[in-house]
mmCIF file of C-alpha atoms in Angstrom:
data_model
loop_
_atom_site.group_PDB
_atom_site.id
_atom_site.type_symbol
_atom_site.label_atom_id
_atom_site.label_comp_id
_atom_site.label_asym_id
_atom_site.label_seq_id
_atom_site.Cartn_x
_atom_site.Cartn_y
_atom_site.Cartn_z
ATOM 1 C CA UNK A 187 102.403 141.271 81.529
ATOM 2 C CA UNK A 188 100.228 143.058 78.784
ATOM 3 C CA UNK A 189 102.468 141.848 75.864
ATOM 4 C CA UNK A 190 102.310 138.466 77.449
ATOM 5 C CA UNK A 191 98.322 138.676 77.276
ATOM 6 C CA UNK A 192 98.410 140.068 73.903
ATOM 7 C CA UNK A 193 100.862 137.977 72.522
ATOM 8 C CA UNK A 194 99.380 134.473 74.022
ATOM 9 C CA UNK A 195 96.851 133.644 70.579
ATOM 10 C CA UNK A 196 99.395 134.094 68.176
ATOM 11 C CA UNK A 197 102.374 132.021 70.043
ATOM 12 C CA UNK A 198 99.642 130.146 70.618
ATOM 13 C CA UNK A 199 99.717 129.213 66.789
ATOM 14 C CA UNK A 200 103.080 129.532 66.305
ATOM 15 C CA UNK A 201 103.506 126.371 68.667
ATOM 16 C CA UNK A 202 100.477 124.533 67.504
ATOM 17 C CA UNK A 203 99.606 126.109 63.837
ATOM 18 C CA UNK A 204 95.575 125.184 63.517
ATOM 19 C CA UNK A 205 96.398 125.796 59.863
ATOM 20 C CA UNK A 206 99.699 124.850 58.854
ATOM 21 C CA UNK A 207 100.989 127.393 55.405
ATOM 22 C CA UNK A 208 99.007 130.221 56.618
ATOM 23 C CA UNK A 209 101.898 131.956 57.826
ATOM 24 C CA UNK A 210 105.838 131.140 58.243
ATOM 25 C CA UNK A 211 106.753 130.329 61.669
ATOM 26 C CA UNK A 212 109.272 133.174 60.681
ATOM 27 C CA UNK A 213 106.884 135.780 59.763
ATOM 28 C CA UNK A 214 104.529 135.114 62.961
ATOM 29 C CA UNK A 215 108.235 135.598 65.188
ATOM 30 C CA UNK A 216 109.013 138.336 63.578
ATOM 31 C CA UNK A 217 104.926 140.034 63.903
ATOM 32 C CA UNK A 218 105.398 138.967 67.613
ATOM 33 C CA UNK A 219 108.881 141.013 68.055
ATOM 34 C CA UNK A 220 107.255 143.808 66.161
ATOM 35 C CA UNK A 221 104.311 143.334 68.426
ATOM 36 C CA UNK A 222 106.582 143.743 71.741
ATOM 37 C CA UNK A 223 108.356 147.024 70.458
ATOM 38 C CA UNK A 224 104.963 148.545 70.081
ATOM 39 C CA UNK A 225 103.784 147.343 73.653
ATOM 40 C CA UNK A 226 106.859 148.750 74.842
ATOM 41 C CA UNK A 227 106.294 152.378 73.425
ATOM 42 C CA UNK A 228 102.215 152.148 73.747
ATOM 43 C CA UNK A 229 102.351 154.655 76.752
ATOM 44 C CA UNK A 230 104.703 157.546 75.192
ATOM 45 C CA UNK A 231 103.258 156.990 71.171
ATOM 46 C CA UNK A 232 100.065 154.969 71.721
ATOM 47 C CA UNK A 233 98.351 155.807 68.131
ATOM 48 C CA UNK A 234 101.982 154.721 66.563
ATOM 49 C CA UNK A 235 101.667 151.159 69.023
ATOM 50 C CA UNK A 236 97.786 150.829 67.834
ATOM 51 C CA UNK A 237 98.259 151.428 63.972
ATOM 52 C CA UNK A 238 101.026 149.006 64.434
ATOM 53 C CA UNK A 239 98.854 146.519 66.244
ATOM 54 C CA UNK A 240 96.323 146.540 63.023
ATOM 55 C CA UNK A 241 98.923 146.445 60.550
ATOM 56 C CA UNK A 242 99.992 142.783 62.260
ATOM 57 C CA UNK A 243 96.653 141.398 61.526
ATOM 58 C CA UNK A 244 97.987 141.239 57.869
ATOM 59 C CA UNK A 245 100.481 138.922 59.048
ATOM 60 C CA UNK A 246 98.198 136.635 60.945
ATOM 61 C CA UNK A 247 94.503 136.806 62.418
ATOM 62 C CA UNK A 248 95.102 136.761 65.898
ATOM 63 C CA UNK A 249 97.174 139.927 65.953
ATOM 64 C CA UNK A 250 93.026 141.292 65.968
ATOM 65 C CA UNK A 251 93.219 140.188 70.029
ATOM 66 C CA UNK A 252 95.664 142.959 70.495
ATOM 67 C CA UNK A 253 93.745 145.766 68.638
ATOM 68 C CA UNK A 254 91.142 146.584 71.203
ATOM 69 C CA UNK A 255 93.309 147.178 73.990
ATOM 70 C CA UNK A 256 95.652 149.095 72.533
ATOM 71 C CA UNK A 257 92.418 150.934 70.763
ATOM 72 C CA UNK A 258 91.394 151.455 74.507
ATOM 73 C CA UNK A 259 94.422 152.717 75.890
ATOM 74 C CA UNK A 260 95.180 155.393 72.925
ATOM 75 C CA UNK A 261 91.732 156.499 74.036
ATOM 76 C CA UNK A 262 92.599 156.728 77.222
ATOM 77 C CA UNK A 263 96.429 158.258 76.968
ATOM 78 C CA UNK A 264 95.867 160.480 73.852
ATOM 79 C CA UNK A 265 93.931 164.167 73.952
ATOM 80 C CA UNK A 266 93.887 164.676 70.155
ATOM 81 C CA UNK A 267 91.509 162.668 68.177
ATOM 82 C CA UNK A 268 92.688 163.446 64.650
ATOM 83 C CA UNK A 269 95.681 161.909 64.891
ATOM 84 C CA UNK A 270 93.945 158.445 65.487
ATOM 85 C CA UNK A 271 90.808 159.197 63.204
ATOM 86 C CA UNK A 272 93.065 159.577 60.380
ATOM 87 C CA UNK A 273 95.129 156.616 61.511
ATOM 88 C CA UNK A 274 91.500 154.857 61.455
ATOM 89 C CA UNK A 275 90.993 156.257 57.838
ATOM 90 C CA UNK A 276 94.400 155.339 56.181
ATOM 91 C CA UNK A 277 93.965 151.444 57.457
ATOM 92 C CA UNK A 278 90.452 151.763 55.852
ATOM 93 C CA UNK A 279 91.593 153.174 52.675
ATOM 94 C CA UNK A 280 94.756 151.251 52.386
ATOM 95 C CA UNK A 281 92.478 148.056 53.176
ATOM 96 C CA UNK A 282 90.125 148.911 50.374
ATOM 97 C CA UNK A 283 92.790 149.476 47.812
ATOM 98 C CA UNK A 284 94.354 146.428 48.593
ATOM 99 C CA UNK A 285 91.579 144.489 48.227
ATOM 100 C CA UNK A 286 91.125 146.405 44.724
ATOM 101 C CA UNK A 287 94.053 145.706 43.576
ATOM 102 C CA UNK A 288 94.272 141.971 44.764
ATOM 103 C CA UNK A 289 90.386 141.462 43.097
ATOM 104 C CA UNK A 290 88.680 140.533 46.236
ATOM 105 C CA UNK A 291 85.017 141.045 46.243
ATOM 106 C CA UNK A 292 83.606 143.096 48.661
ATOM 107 C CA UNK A 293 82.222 139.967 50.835
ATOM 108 C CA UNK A 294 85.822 139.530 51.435
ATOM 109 C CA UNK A 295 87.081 142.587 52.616
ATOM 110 C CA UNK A 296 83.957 144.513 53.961
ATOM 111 C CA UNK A 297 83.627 142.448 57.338
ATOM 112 C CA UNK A 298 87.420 143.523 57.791
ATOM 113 C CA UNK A 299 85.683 147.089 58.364
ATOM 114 C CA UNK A 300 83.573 145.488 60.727
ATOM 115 C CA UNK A 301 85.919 143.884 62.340
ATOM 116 C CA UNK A 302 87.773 147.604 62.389
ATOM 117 C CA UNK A 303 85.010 149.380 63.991
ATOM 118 C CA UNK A 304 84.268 146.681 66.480
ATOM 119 C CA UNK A 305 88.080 145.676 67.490
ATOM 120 C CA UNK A 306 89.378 149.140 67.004
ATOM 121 C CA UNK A 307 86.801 152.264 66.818
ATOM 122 C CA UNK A 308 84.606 151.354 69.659
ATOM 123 C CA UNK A 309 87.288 150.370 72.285
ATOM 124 C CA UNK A 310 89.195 153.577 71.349
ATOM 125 C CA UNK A 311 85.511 155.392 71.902
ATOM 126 C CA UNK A 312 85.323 154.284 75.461
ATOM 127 C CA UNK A 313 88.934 154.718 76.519
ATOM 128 C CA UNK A 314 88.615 158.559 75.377
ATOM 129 C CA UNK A 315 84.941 158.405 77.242
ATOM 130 C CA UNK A 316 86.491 156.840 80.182
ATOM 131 C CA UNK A 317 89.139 159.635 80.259
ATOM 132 C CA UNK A 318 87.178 162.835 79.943
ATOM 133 C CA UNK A 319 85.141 161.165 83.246
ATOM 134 C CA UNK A 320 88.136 161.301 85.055
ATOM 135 C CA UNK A 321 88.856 164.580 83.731
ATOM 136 C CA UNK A 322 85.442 165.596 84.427
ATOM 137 C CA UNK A 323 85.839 164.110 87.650
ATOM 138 C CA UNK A 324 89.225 165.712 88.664
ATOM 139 C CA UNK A 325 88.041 169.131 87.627
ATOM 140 C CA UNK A 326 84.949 168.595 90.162
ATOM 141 C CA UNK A 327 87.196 167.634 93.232
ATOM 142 C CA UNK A 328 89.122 170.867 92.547
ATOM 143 C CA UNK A 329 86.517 173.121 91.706
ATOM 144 C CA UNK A 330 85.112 171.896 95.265
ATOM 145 C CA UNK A 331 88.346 172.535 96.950
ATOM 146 C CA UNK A 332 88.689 176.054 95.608
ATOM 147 C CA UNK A 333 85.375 176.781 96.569
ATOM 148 C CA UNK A 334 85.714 175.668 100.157
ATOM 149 C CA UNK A 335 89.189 177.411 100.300
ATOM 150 C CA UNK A 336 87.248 180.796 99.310
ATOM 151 C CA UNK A 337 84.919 180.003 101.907
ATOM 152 C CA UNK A 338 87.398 179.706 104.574
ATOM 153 C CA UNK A 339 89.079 183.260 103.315
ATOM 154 C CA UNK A 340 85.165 184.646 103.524
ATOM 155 C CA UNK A 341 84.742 183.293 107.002
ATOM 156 C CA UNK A 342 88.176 184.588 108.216
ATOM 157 C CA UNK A 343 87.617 188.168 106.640
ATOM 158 C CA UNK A 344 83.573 188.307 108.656
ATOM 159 C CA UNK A 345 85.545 187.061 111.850
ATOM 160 C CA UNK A 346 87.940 189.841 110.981
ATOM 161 C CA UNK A 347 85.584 192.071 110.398
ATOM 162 C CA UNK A 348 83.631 191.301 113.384
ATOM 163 C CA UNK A 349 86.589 191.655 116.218
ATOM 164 C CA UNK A 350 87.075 194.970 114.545
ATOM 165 C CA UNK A 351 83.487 196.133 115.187
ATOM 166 C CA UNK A 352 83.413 194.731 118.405
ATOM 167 C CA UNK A 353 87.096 196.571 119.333
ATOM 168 C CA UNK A 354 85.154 199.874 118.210
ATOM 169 C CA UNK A 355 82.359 199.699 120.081
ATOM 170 C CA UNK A 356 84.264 199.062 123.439
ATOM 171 C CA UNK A 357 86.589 201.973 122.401
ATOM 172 C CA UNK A 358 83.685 204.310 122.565
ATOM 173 C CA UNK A 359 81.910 202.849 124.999
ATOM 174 C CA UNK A 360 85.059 202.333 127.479
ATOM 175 C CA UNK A 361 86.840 206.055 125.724
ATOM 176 C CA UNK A 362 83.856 207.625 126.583
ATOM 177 C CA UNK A 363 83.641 206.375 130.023
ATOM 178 C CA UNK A 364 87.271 207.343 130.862
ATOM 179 C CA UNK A 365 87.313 210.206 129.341
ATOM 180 C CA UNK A 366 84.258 210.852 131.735
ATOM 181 C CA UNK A 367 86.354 209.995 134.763
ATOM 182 C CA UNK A 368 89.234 212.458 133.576
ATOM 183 C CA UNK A 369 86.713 215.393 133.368
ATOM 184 C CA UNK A 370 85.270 214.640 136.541
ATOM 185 C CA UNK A 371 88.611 213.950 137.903
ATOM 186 C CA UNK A 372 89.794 217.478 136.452
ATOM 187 C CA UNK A 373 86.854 218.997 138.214
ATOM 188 C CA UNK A 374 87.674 217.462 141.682
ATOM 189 C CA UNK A 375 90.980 218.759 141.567
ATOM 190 C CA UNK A 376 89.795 222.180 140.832
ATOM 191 C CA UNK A 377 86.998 221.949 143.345
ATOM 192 C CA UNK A 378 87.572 224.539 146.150
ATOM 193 C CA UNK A 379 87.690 223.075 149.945
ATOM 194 C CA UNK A 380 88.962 219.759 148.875
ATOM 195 C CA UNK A 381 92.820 219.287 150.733
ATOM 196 C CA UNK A 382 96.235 218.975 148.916
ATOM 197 C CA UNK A 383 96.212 215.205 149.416
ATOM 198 C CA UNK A 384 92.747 214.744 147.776
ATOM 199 C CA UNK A 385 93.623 217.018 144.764
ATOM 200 C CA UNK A 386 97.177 215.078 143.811
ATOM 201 C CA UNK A 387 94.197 211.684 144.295
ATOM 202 C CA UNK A 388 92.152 213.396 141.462
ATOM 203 C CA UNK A 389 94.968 214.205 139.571
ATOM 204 C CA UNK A 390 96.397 210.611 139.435
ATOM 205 C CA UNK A 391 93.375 209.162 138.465
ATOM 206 C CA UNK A 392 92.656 211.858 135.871
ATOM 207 C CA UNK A 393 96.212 210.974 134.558
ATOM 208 C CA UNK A 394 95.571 207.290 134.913
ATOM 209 C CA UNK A 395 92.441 207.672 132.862
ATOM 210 C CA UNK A 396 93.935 209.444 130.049
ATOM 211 C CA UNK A 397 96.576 206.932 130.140
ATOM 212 C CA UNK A 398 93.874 204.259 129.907
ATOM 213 C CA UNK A 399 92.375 205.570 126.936
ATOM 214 C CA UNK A 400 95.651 206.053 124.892
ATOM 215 C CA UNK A 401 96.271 202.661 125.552
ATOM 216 C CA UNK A 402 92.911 201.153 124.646
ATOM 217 C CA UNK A 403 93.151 203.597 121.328
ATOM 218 C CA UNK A 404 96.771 201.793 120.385
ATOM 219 C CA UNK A 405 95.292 198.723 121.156
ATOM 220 C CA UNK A 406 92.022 199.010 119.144
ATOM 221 C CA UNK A 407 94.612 200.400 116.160
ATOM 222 C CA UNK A 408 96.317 197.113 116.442
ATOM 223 C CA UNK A 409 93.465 194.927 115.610
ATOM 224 C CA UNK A 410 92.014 197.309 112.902
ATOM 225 C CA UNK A 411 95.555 197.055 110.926
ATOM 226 C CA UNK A 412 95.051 193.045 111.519
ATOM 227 C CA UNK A 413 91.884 193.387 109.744
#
């Protein structure tokens, strides 16, 4: 679909030349098979697909259609920019010289450079701008994500934190009660005038009651070592 789009003005020509000598009908086949290869490898070598793209505008004019978008994707597909500023640079310089050597005054070949910066510079400007946004972009959503997944670890550790306190203060408030009720217990049993049957009562619940608290102490060591 994109090479269709791209190549459309120039097999536009090639069907109905607007000016017939400019270019062989072979030469303009030949730019548009050249033209398809570098569509076809734009995503895994885009500055190799975009310096080809300009180098086709030697062979006719509307090869220029293809430049910005394949000056926009490189921008947006490629992390280094040195790679494509010195691509930039070489078709500049190689563009001067040739119009050096070929005599062409500079009204000839200077709006070619504007033509480069236009078609090519700027395009490849907002496809890298239009990347680091995402980027940018991407970087916020995680950096949000991480944040609330700390704050669910910080919530879960104060919960944590909170059944523990609350597991200590019933074991001294209920240890200290039963260990109340064995003492007094103890002290019934020992009490003089109180019958056989009534003693082994105070001793079961003194023994109950010091059951009671080594059970509430394993418990409450459970939920510190969940802490």
């Amino acid at each position: 679909m994109l090479y269709a789009i791209l190549a459309l003005p120039v097999a536009g020509d090639l069907i109905s030349p607007l000016q017939p000598g400019h270019a062989y009908w072979w030469l303009k086949a030949a730019g548009l098979a050249v033209l398809a290869a570098a569509v076809a490898v734009c995503r895994a070598w885009p500055t190799a697909a975009l310096l080809t793209a300009i180098s086709l505008t030697a062979v006719h004019g509307n090869f220029v259609f293809a430049m910005p978008v394949l000056s926009y994707l490189t921008g947006l597909r490629t992390v280094r920019a040195q790679p494509v500023l010195w691509g930039y640079t070489a078709v500049f310089v190689g563009g001067v010289l040739l119009s050096v050597v070929r005599g062409l005054d500079v009204t000839v070949w200077f709006p070619s450079t504007i033509w480069l910066v236009l078609f090519g510079v700027l395009p490849w400007l907002v496809g890298r701008y239009w990347r680091q946004h995402q980027e940018l972009l991407h970087a916020g959503w995680e950096r949000a994500e991480h944040l609330e997944h700390e704050q669910r670890i910080i919530a879960e550790r104060e919960r944590l934190r909170e059944r523990a306190r609350i597991a200590q203060d019933m074991h001294d408030s209920l240890g200290h009660e039963l260990a109340l009720i064995a003492v007094r217990a103890g002290a019934l049993q020992v009490a003089p005038g109180l019958g056989e049957r009534h003693r082994a009562a105070a001793a079961e619940l003194r023994t109950g009651a010091a059951d009671a608290t080594d059970q509430l102490r394993e418990i409450i060591g459970v939920l510190r070592e969940e802490t």
